[in-house]
Coordinates of C-alpha atoms in Angstrom, one line a residue:
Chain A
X1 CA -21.8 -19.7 39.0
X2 CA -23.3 -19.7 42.4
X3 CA -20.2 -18.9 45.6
X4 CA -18.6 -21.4 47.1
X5 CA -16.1 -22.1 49.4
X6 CA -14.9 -25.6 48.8
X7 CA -11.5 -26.1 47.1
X8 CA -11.4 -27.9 44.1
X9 CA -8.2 -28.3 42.7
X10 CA -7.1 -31.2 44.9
X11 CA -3.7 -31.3 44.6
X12 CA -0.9 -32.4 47.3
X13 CA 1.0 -29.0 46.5
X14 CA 1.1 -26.1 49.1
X15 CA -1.6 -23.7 48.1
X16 CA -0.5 -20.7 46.0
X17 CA -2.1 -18.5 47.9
X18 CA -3.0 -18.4 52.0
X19 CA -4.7 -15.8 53.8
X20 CA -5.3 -16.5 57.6
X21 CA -7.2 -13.9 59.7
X22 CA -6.4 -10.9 57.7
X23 CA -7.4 -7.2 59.0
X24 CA -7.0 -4.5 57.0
X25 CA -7.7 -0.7 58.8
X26 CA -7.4 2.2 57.0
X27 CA -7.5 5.1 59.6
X28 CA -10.5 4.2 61.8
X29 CA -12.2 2.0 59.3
X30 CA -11.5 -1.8 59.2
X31 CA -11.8 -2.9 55.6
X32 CA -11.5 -6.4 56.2
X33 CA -11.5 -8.3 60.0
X34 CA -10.6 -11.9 60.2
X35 CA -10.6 -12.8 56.6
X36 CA -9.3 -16.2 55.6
X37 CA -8.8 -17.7 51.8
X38 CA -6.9 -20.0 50.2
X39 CA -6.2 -20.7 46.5
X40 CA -5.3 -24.2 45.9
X41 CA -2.2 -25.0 43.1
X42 CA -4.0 -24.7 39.4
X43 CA -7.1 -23.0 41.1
X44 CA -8.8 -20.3 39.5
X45 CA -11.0 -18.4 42.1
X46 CA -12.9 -14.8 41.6
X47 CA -13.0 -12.5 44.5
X48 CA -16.2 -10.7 43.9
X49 CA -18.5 -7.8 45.8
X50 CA -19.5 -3.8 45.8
X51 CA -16.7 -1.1 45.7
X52 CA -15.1 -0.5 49.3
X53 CA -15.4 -4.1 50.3
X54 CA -11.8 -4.7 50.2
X55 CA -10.9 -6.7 47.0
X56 CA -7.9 -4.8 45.8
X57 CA -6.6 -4.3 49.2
X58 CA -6.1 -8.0 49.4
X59 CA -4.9 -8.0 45.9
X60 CA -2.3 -5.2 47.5
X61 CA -1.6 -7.2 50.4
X62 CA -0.5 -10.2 48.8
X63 CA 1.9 -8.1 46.7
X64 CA 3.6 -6.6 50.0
X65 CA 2.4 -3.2 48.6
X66 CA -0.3 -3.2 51.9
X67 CA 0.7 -4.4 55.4
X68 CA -2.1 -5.8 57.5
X69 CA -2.8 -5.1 61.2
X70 CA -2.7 -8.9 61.5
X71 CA -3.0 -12.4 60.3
X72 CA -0.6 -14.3 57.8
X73 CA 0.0 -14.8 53.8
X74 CA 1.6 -17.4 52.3
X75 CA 2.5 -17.6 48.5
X76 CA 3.3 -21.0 47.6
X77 CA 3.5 -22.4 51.0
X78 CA 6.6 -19.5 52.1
X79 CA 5.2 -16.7 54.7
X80 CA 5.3 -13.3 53.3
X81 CA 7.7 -11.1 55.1
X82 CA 9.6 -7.9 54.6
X83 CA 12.3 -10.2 53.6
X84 CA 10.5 -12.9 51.4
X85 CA 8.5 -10.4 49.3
X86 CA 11.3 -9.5 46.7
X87 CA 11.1 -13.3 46.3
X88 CA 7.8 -14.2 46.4
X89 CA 6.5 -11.3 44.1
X90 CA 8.7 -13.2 41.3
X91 CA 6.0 -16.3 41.5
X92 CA 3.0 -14.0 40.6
X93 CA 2.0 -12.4 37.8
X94 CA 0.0 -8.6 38.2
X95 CA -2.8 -7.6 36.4
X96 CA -3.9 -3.9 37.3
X97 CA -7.2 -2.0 36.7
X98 CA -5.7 0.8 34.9
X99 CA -2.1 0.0 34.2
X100 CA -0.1 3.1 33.9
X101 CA 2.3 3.2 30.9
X102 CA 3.7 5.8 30.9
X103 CA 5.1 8.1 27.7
X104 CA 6.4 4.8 26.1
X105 CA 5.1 2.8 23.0
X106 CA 2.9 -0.5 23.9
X107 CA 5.8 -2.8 23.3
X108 CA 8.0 -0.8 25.1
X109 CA 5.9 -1.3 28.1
X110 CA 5.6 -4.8 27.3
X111 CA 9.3 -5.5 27.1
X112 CA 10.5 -3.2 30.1
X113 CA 10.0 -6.5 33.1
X114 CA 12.5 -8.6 31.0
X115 CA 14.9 -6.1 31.5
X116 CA 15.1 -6.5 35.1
X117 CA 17.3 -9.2 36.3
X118 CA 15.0 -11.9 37.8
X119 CA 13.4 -12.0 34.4
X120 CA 16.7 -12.3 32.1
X121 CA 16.0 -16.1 31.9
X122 CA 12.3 -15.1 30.2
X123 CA 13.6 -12.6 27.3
X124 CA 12.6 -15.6 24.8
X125 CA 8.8 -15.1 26.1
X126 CA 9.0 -12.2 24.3
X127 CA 8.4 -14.4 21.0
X128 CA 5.0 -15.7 22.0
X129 CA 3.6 -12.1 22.2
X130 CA 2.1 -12.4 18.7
X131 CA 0.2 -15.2 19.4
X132 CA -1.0 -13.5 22.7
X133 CA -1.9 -10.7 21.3
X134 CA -4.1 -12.4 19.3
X135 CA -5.2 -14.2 21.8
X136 CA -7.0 -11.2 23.4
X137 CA -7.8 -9.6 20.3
X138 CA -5.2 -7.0 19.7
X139 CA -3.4 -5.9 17.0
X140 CA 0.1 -5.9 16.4
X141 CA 0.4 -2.6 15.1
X142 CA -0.6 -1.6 18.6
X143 CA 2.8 -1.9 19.8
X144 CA 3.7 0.7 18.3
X145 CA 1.4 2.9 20.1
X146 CA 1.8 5.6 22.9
X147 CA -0.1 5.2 25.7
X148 CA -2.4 8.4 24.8
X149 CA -3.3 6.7 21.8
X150 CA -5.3 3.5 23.6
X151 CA -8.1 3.4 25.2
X152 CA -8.9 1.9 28.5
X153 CA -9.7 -1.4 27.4
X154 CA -6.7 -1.4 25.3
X155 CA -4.5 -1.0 28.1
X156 CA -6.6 -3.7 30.0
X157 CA -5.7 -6.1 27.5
X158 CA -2.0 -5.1 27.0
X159 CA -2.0 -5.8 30.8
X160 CA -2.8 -9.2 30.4
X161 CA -0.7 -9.5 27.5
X162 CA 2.2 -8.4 29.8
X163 CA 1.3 -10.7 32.5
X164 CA 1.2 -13.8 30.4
X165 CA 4.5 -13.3 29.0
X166 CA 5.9 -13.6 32.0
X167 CA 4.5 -17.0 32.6
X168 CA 4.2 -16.9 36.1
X169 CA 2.8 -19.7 38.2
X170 CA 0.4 -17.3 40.3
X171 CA -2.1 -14.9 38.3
X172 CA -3.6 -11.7 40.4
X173 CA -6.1 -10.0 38.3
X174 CA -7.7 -6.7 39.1
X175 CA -11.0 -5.9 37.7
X176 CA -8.8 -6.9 34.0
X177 CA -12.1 -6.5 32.1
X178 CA -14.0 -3.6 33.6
X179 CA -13.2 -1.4 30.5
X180 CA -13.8 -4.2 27.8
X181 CA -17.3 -4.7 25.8
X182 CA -18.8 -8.1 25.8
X183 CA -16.7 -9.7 23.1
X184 CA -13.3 -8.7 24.2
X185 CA -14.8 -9.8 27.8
X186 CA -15.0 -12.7 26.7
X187 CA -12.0 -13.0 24.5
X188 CA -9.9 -12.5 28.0
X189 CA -12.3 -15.0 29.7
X190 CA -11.6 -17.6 27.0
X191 CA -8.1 -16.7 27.5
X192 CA -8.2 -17.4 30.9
X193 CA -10.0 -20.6 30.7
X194 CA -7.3 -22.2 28.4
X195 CA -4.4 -21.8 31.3
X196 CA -3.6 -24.7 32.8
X197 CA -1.3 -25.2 35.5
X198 CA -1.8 -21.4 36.6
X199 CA -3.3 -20.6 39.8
X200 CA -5.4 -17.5 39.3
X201 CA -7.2 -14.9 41.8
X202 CA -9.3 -12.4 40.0
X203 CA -11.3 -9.7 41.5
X204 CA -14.4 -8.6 39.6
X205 CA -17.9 -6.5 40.2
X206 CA -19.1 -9.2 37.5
X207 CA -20.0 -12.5 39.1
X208 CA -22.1 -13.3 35.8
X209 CA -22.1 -14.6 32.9
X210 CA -18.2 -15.9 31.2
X211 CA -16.9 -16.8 34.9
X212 CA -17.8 -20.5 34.1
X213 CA -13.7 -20.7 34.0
X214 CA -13.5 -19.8 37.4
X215 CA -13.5 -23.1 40.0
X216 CA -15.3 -21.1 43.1
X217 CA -16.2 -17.6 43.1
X218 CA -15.5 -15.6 46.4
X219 CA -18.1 -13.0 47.2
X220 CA -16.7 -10.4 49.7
X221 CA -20.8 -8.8 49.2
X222 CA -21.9 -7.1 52.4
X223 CA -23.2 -9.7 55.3
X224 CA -21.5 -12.8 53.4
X225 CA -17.6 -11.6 54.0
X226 CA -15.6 -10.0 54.9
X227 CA -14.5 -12.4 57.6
X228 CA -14.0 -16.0 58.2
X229 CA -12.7 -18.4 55.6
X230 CA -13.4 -18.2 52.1
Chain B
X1 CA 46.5 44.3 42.5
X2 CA 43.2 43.8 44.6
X3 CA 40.1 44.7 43.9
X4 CA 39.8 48.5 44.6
X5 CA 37.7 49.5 48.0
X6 CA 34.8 51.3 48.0
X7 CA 34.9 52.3 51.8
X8 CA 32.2 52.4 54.1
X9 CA 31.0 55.8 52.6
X10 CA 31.0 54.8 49.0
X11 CA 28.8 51.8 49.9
X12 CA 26.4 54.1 51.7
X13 CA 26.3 55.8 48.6
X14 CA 25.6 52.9 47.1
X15 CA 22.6 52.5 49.1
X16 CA 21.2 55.5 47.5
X17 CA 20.1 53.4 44.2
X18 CA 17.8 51.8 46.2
X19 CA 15.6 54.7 46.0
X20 CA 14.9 54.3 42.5
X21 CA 13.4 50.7 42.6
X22 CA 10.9 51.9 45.5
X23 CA 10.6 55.1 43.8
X24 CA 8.9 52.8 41.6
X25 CA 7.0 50.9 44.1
X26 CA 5.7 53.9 45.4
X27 CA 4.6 55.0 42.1
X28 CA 2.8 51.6 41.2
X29 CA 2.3 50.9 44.7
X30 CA 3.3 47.5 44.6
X31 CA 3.1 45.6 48.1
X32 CA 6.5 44.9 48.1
X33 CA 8.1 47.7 50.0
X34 CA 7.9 46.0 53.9
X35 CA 9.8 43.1 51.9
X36 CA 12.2 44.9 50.2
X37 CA 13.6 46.8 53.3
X38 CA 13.5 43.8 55.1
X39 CA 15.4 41.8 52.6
X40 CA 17.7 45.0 52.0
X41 CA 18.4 44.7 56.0
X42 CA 18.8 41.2 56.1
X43 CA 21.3 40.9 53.4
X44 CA 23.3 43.9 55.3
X45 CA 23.1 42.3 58.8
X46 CA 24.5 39.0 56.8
X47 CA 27.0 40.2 54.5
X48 CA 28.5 42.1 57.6
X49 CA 28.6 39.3 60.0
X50 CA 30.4 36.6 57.2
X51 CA 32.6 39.7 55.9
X52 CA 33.8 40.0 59.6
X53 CA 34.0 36.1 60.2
X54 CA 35.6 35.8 56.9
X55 CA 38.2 38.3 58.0
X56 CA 38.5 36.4 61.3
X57 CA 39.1 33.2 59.2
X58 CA 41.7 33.9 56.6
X59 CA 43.8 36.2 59.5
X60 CA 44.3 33.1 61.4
X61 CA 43.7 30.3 58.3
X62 CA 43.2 27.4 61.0
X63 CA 42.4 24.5 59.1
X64 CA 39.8 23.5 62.1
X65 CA 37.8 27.1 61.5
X66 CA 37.7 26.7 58.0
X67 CA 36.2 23.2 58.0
X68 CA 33.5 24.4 61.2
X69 CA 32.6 26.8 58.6
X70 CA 31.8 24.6 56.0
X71 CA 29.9 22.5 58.1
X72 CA 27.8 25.2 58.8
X73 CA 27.6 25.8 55.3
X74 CA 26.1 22.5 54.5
X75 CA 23.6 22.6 57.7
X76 CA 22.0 25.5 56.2
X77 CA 22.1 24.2 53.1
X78 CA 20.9 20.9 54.2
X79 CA 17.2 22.6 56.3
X80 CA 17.0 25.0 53.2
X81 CA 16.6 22.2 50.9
X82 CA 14.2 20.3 53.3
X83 CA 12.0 23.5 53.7
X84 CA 12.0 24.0 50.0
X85 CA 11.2 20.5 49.5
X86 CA 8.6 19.5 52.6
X87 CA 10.0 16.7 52.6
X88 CA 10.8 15.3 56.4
X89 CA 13.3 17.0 58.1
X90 CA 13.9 13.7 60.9
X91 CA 14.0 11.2 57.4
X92 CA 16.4 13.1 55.7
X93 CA 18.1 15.6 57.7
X94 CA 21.2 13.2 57.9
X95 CA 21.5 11.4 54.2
X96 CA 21.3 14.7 53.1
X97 CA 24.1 16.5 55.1
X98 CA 26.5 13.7 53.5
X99 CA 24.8 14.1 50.0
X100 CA 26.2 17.8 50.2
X101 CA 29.5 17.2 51.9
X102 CA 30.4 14.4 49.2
X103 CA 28.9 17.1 46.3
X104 CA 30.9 19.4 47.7
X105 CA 34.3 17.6 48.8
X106 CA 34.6 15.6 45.7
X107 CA 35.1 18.6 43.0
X108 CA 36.6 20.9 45.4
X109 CA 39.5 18.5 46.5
X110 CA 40.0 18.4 43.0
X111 CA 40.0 22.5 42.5
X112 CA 42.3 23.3 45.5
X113 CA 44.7 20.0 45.2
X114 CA 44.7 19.6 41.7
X115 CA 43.6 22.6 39.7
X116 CA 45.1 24.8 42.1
X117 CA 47.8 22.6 43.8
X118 CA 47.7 25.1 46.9
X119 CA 50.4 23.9 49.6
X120 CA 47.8 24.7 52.2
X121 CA 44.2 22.1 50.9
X122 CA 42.3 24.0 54.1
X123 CA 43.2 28.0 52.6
X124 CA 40.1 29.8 53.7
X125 CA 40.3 32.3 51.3
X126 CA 40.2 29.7 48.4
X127 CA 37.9 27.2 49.8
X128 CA 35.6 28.7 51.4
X129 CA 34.7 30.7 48.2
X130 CA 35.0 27.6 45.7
X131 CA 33.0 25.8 48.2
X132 CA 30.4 28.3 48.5
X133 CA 29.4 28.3 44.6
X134 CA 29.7 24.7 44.2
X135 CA 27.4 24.1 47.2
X136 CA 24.8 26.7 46.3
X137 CA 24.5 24.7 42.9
X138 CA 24.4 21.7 45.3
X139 CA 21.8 23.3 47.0
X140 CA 19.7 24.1 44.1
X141 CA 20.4 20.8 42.1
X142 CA 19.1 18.8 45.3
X143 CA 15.7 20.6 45.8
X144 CA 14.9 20.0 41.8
X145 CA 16.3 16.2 42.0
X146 CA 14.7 15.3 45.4
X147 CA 11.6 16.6 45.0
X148 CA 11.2 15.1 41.0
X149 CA 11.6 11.9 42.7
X150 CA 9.4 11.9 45.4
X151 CA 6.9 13.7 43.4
X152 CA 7.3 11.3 40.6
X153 CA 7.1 8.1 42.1
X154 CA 4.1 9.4 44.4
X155 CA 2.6 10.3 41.2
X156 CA 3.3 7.4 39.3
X157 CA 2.4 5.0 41.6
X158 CA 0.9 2.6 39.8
X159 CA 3.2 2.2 37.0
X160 CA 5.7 2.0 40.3
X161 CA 4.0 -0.8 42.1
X162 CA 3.8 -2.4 38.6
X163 CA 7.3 -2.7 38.3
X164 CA 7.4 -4.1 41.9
X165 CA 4.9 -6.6 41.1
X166 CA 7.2 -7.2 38.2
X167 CA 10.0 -8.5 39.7
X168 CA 12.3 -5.5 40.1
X169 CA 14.6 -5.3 42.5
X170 CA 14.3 -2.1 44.4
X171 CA 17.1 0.0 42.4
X172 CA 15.6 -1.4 39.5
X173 CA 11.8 0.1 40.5
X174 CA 13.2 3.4 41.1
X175 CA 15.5 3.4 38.2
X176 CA 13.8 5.6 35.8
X177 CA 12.2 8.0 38.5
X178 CA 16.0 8.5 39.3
X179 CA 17.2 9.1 35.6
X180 CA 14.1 12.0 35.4
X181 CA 15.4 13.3 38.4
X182 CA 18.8 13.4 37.7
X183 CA 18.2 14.8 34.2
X184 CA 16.0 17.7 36.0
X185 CA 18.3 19.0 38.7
X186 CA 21.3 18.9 35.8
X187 CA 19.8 20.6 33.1
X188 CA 20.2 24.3 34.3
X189 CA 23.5 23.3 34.8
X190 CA 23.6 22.4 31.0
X191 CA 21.8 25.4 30.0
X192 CA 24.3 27.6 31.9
X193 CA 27.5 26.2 30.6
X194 CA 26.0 26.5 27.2
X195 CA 25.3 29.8 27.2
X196 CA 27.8 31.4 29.5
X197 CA 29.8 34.0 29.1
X198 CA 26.9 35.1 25.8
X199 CA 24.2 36.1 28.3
X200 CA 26.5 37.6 31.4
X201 CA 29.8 37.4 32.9
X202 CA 29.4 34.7 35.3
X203 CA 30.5 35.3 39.3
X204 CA 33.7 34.1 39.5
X205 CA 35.0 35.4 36.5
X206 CA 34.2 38.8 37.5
X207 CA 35.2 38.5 41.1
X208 CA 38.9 37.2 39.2
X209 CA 38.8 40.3 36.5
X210 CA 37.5 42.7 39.5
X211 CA 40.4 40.9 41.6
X212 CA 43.0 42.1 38.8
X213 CA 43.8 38.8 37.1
X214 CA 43.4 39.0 33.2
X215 CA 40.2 38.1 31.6
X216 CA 42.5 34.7 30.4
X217 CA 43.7 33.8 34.1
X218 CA 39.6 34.7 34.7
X219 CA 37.9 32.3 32.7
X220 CA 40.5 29.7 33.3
X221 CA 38.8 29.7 36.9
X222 CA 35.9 30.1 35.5
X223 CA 35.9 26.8 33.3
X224 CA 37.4 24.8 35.9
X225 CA 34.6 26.4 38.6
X226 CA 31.8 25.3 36.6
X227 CA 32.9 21.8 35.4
X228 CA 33.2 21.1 39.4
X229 CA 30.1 22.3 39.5
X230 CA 28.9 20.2 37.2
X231 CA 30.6 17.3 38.8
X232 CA 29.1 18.3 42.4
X233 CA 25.7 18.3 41.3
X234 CA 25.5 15.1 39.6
X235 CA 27.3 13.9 42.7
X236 CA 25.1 15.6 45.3
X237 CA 21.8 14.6 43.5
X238 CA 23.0 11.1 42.9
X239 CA 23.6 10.3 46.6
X240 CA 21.0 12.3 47.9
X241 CA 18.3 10.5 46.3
X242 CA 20.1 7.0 47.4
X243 CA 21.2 7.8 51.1
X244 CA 17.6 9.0 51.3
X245 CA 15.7 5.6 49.8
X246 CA 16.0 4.2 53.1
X247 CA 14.5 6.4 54.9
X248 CA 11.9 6.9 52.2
X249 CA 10.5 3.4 51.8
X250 CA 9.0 0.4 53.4
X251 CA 11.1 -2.5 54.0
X252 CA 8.3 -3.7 51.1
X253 CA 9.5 -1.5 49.0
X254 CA 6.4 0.7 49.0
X255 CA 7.0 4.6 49.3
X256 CA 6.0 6.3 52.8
X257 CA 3.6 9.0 52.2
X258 CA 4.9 10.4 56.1
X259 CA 7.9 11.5 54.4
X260 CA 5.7 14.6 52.4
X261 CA 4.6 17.4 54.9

């Protein structure tokens, strides 16, 4: 799938996500200088490009867990502010690199979001998660395993798992298959592909083969970003 | 009946054992000897000065004195937990003075009103010692529970921000970082009250025994001293790590690494 920059979801709904003229500086070094993107309602778009070129910062910046030097985010059409992002976060869905799980079991892990009050209305998700699970090829007797008992790709996968359940309308993904061989690449891929309704930003090395769910892919690669609209 | 004085010349005597343990620093020539007299000096200089104040303050038993005293009490508390924490003096300098007065106040209201039911709540000579044990315990209880947290979540971040991205609210994010921290800073309380009284007579009891009381009137004190003890750590620790949250994170809700020295 070649980059592009036209959105192609086409719907009259305010964009899930916008970025306008984003800087990012850590210490001396700016990671990112005037960087623009949107994500229309129900798009699914892949950030792509080399370590160091900024991905998960925005990933981070979206989430309120990094503050730009300057420009402006909106989720769902609402500016995110100091104020908005206990809010806002509630729309989105996180899928981390290497999610940390602690000393608990799998399910445990799994279970622990509907515990917190802004997800007391989802506890009945909690019944789809052996059809998820199978979904992204896992077993169900993994839920009864500690976290030193999986293996990176594993815990990729339960990451997913987790992030589905809550059935958010926004899906941030963070490198979610950088630990996976091919065929449970392309198991989460597939899984991917099936949402509908979700709007999805994924960040990925990968801009090859399996991406074919992905309506534009964003390359952040040295000379073509990091700035101006995307 | 007091305890019985030793006089100035039976604690110079008493100096005289001192010559055994660098006897056998000497002997093994173990770098500790500049230390040792240094420390030996210090505690001297110390004990003398809040001897005399001490003195000063029970003679006149001004209710105003006694309560200066135990604000100075918590202020060195207060920088001696921030040193042995590095955490940020500026940040925390003030959530945790009132972590330590309410750790403090709290079980020792209880001890003199209650326990005690003194006519007088400010009596130096009972307060300012029931004070001082509860708010060394304070002091010790907040450098375990502070720095577990901060350390923790620091550590943890990811599984942190995950919870964030979750949907917790902020008390809900920090939830389990405060239940490990709590647990730590309470559990050499636990281990003490469960072995006291097997391993050594505990402080207070002795002082009471030395002081003439029976060994019952003794460990009456001595149960009561260490179930406000108890009561002042889990107290202190609890509103020490709250009061400080502010201070600690981003209106985001992400944890400011300025706050580690």
């Amino acid at each position: 799938m070649m980059p592009s920059n036209y959105n192609t979801a086409g719907t009259d709904a305010p964009p899930a996500i916008d970025v306008e003229a984003l800087a990012l500086v850590f210490g001396d070094r700016a990671v990112l200088t005037d960087f623009s993107m949107t994500v229309a309602s129900g798009e699914k778009v892949v950030l792509a490009g080399p370590s160091g070129s900024g991905k998960s910062s925005i990933l981070a910046c979206l989430l309120g867990f990094l503050v730009p030097a300057a420009g402006r985010i909106a989720i769902r059409g609402e500016p995110l502010t100091a104020q908005s992002v206990w809010r806002l976060r509630r729309e989105i869905a996180l899928v981390q690199q290497e999610p940390d799980l602690g000393d608990r079991s799998a399910g445990e892990w799994l279970e622990e979001p509907f515990h917190f009050h802004a997800n007391a209305s989802r506890r009945d998700h909690l019944s789809r998660l052996p059809d998820v699970l199978r979904h992204v090829r896992l077993p169900p007797g993994i839920l009864a395993q500690k976290s030193g008992d999986l293996s990176g790709g594993e815990k990729q996968r339960l990451a997913l798992v987790g992030a589905l359940l809550l059935d958010r309308p926004i899906l941030l993904l963070d490198e979610p298959t950088s630990a996976l061989d091919a065929d449970s690449r392309d198991a989460v891929y597939a899984c991917l592909a099936g949402l509908r309704g979700k709007s999805l930003l994924m960040i990925s090395h990968d801009t090859g083969r399996g991406l074919d769910f992905a309506d534009r892919v964003v390359s952040l690669s040295p000379g073509e970003a990091p700035h101006g609209r995307a | 009946m007091g305890a019985l004085d030793i006089g100035y010349a039976g604690l110079a005597a008493g100096y005289l054992l001192l010559l055994l343990p660098l006897g056998i620093m000497l002997w093994l020539r173990i770098p500790l000897m500049g230390a040792t007299l240094i420390a030996v000096v210090r505690m001297t200089v110390q004990l003398l000065l809040v001897g005399f104040y001490l003195q000063f303050l029970f003679a006149f038993a001004d209710w105003r004195l006694t309560a200066l005293w135990l604000v100075i009490m918590i202020v060195v508390a207060d920088l001696s937990i921030l040193r042995g924490t590095r955490l940020c003096v500026r940040c925390f300098v003030g959530p945790l003075f009132l972590a330590l007065a309410a750790g403090t106040a709290l079980p020792l209201v209880f001890f003199v009103a209650l326990l005690l039911r003194l006519p007088n709540w400010m009596d130096p000579q009972y307060v300012i010692p029931i004070a001082g044990m509860i708010l060394g315990n304070c002091l010790r209880a907040d450098i375990i529970g502070i720095r577990s947290f901060y350390d923790s979540i620091r550590k943890s971040n990811r599984a942190y921000l995950h919870r964030l991205a979750a949907g917790a609210s902020h008390s809900e994010a920090v939830r389990p970082f405060l239940r490990d921290a709590v647990s730590a800073a309470l559990a050499p309380t636990v281990a003490t009250m469960a072995t006291i009284g097997l391993v050594s007579l505990p402080g207070m009891m002795t002082g009471v025994i030395l002081g003439g009381s029976s060994p019952l009137v003794a460990i009456q004190y001595q149960i009561a001293i260490m179930i406000a003890i108890f009561c002042g750590t889990a107290v202190t620790v609890v509103a020490a790590i709250t009061l400080t949250l502010r201070s600690a994170f981003s209106p985001y809700g992400t944890l400011d690494p300025a706050i580690f020295r």
